[in-house]
């Protein structure tokens, strides 16, 4: 079986948020679908290891913020590669509290959906949460960020807890500058492409990056990078 075949299935980029008591947490997910129209219900997939999984189970509700194409990697990395056990993501993020008491990320979002948890399906490593839509708003006409756009244009990476994670092969063509991989989130700095979001021009070797340059996805320093073999 070729696991790369599954990468041809289309996905989106969303922030799913939940509440446990007075605490908020959220994470990036790529699997959100509408499953029924009457009543209007959606389903999403969350890894059991993630803190947001516990918050959804505890609060019996969740929100889905639909990310725009312009959402920067640093913002995506905040929710995709940082744990709510270590950092308060909502302290750094524009948000509002919905009618059901669940936080809704409004920053870099073109719309959001509020849901009441009505059912769940255990799939082993992940849980499929099914929610009854209780509210929904469009905030912008900007195109939504697809998973393909995140990878092909933004050059983002997939967290190992994601249901679509596939370990990537290494290697580079002879005569090219060395690429370096972040050991925290697996982002690869490609000198041929540079880091436009950080004003690093294409053709800049890793060794020439400023000392204060950090991974555009997770914020790790240069000391957390290793050369790709």
Coordinates of N, CA and C in Angstrom, one line a residue, residues 125-214:
X125 N -6.6 5.7 17.9 CA -5.7 6.8 18.3 C -6.4 8.1 18.3
X126 N -7.6 8.2 17.6 CA -8.3 9.5 17.4 C -9.8 9.3 17.8
X127 N -10.5 10.4 18.0 CA -11.9 10.4 18.2 C -12.6 11.2 17.2
X128 N -13.6 10.7 16.6 CA -14.5 11.6 15.7 C -15.6 12.2 16.6
X129 N -15.6 13.5 16.7 CA -16.6 14.2 17.5 C -17.6 14.7 16.5
X130 N -18.9 14.5 16.8 CA -20.0 15.0 16.0 C -20.8 16.0 16.8
X131 N -20.9 17.2 16.1 CA -21.5 18.3 16.8 C -22.7 18.9 16.1
X132 N -23.7 19.3 16.8 CA -24.9 20.0 16.3 C -24.6 21.4 16.2
X133 N -24.7 22.0 15.0 CA -24.3 23.4 14.8 C -25.4 24.3 15.4
X134 N -24.9 25.1 16.4 CA -25.8 26.1 17.1 C -25.6 27.5 16.6
X135 N -24.5 27.8 15.9 CA -24.2 29.1 15.4 C -23.2 29.1 14.3
X136 N -23.2 30.0 13.4 CA -22.2 30.1 12.3 C -22.2 31.5 11.7
X137 N -21.0 32.0 11.5 CA -20.9 33.4 10.9 C -19.8 33.4 9.9
X138 N -20.0 34.2 8.8 CA -19.0 34.5 7.8 C -18.4 35.8 8.2
X139 N -17.0 35.9 8.2 CA -16.4 37.1 8.6 C -15.6 37.8 7.5
X140 N -15.3 37.0 6.4 CA -14.5 37.6 5.3 C -14.8 36.8 4.1
X141 N -14.6 37.4 2.9 CA -14.7 36.7 1.6 C -13.4 36.2 1.1
X142 N -12.4 36.3 1.9 CA -11.1 35.8 1.5 C -11.2 34.2 1.4
X143 N -10.4 33.6 0.4 CA -10.5 32.2 0.3 C -10.0 31.4 1.5
X144 N -10.6 30.3 1.8 CA -10.1 29.5 2.9 C -8.8 28.8 2.6
X145 N -8.0 28.6 3.6 CA -6.7 27.9 3.4 C -7.0 26.4 3.3
X146 N -6.6 25.8 2.2 CA -6.7 24.3 2.1 C -5.4 23.7 2.6
X147 N -5.5 22.4 2.9 CA -4.3 21.7 3.4 C -3.2 21.7 2.3
X148 N -3.6 21.6 1.0 CA -2.6 21.6 -0.1 C -2.0 23.0 -0.1
X149 N -2.7 24.1 0.0 CA -2.1 25.4 0.0 C -1.1 25.6 1.2
X150 N -1.5 25.1 2.3 CA -0.6 25.1 3.5 C 0.7 24.5 3.2
X151 N 0.7 23.3 2.6 CA 1.9 22.6 2.3 C 2.6 23.1 1.1
X152 N 1.9 23.4 0.0 CA 2.6 23.7 -1.3 C 3.0 25.2 -1.4
X153 N 2.2 26.1 -0.8 CA 2.5 27.5 -0.9 C 3.1 28.0 0.4
X154 N 2.5 27.7 1.5 CA 3.1 28.2 2.8 C 4.3 27.3 3.3
X155 N 4.4 26.1 2.7 CA 5.5 25.2 3.0 C 5.4 24.7 4.5
X156 N 4.1 24.6 5.0 CA 4.0 24.1 6.3 C 4.1 22.6 6.5
X157 N 4.2 22.1 7.7 CA 4.4 20.7 8.0 C 3.3 20.2 8.8
X158 N 3.2 18.8 8.9 CA 2.2 18.1 9.6 C 2.7 17.6 11.0
X159 N 1.9 17.9 12.0 CA 2.2 17.4 13.3 C 2.1 15.9 13.4
X160 N 3.0 15.2 14.1 CA 2.9 13.8 14.1 C 1.6 13.2 14.7
X161 N 0.9 14.0 15.5 CA -0.4 13.5 16.0 C -1.6 13.7 15.0
X162 N -1.3 14.3 13.9 CA -2.4 14.5 12.9 C -2.7 13.1 12.2
X163 N -4.0 12.9 11.9 CA -4.4 11.7 11.3 C -3.8 11.5 9.9
X164 N -3.3 12.6 9.3 CA -2.7 12.5 7.9 C -1.2 12.5 7.9
X165 N -0.6 12.4 9.1 CA 0.9 12.5 9.2 C 1.5 11.3 8.5
X166 N 2.5 11.6 7.6 CA 3.3 10.6 6.9 C 4.7 11.0 7.1
X167 N 5.6 10.2 7.5 CA 7.0 10.5 7.7 C 7.6 10.8 6.3
X168 N 8.2 11.9 6.2 CA 8.8 12.3 4.9 C 10.2 11.8 4.7
X169 N 10.5 11.5 3.5 CA 11.9 11.0 3.1 C 12.8 12.2 3.1
X170 N 14.1 12.0 3.3 CA 15.1 13.0 3.3 C 15.9 13.0 2.0
X171 N 16.8 13.9 1.8 CA 17.6 13.9 0.6 C 17.6 15.2 -0.1
X172 N 18.7 15.5 -0.9 CA 18.8 16.7 -1.7 C 19.6 16.4 -2.9
X173 N 19.4 17.2 -3.9 CA 20.1 17.1 -5.2 C 21.5 17.5 -5.0
X174 N 22.4 16.9 -5.7 CA 23.8 17.3 -5.7 C 24.0 18.7 -6.2
X175 N 24.9 19.5 -5.5 CA 25.2 20.8 -5.9 C 24.3 21.9 -5.3
X176 N 23.3 21.5 -4.6 CA 22.4 22.4 -3.9 C 22.9 22.8 -2.5
X177 N 22.4 23.9 -2.0 CA 22.8 24.2 -0.6 C 22.1 23.3 0.3
X178 N 22.7 23.1 1.5 CA 22.1 22.2 2.5 C 20.8 22.8 3.1
X179 N 19.8 21.9 3.2 CA 18.6 22.3 3.9 C 18.7 21.8 5.4
X180 N 18.0 22.5 6.2 CA 18.0 22.2 7.6 C 16.6 21.9 8.2
X181 N 16.4 20.9 9.0 CA 15.1 20.5 9.5 C 15.0 20.9 11.0
X182 N 13.9 21.5 11.3 CA 13.6 21.8 12.7 C 13.2 20.5 13.5
X183 N 13.9 20.2 14.6 CA 13.7 19.0 15.3 C 12.4 19.0 16.2
X184 N 11.8 20.2 16.3 CA 10.6 20.4 17.1 C 9.4 20.1 16.2
X185 N 9.3 20.7 15.0 CA 8.1 20.6 14.2 C 8.3 20.0 12.8
X186 N 9.6 19.7 12.5 CA 9.9 19.1 11.2 C 9.9 20.1 10.0
X187 N 9.7 21.3 10.3 CA 9.8 22.3 9.2 C 11.2 22.3 8.6
X188 N 11.3 22.4 7.3 CA 12.6 22.3 6.6 C 12.9 23.7 6.0
X189 N 14.0 24.3 6.4 CA 14.4 25.5 5.8 C 15.2 25.2 4.5
X190 N 14.6 25.6 3.4 CA 15.2 25.4 2.1 C 15.9 26.7 1.6
X191 N 17.2 26.7 1.5 CA 17.9 28.0 1.1 C 17.4 28.5 -0.2
X192 N 17.0 27.6 -1.1 CA 16.5 28.1 -2.4 C 15.3 28.9 -2.4
X193 N 14.5 28.7 -1.3 CA 13.2 29.4 -1.2 C 13.3 30.5 -0.1
X194 N 14.3 30.4 0.8 CA 14.4 31.4 1.9 C 13.2 31.3 2.8
X195 N 12.9 32.4 3.5 CA 11.8 32.6 4.4 C 11.2 33.9 4.2
X196 N 10.4 34.1 3.2 CA 9.8 35.4 2.8 C 9.1 36.1 4.0
X197 N 8.4 35.3 4.8 CA 7.6 35.9 5.9 C 8.5 36.6 6.9
X198 N 9.8 36.2 6.9 CA 10.8 36.8 7.9 C 11.8 37.6 7.1
X199 N 11.5 38.0 5.9 CA 12.3 38.8 5.0 C 13.7 38.2 4.7
X200 N 13.7 36.9 4.7 CA 14.9 36.2 4.3 C 14.8 35.8 2.8
X201 N 15.6 36.4 2.0 CA 15.5 36.2 0.5 C 15.9 34.8 0.1
X202 N 15.3 34.3 -1.0 CA 15.7 33.0 -1.6 C 17.2 33.1 -1.9
X203 N 17.9 31.9 -1.7 CA 19.4 31.9 -2.0 C 20.2 32.1 -0.7
X204 N 19.5 32.3 0.4 CA 20.2 32.6 1.7 C 20.5 31.3 2.4
X205 N 21.8 30.9 2.5 CA 22.2 29.6 3.2 C 21.8 29.7 4.7
X206 N 21.6 28.5 5.2 CA 21.2 28.5 6.7 C 22.2 29.2 7.5
X207 N 23.5 29.0 7.2 CA 24.5 29.6 8.0 C 24.5 31.1 8.1
X208 N 23.9 31.7 7.0 CA 23.9 33.1 6.9 C 22.6 33.7 7.5
X209 N 21.7 32.9 8.1 CA 20.5 33.4 8.7 C 20.9 34.2 10.0
X210 N 20.2 35.3 10.3 CA 20.5 36.1 11.5 C 20.4 35.2 12.7
X211 N 21.2 35.6 13.7 CA 21.2 34.8 15.0 C 19.9 34.7 15.7
X212 N 19.1 35.7 15.5 CA 17.8 35.7 16.2 C 16.6 35.1 15.3
X213 N 17.0 34.6 14.1 CA 16.0 34.0 13.3 C 15.4 32.7 14.0
X214 N 14.1 32.5 13.8 CA 13.5 31.4 14.5 C 12.6 30.6 13.4

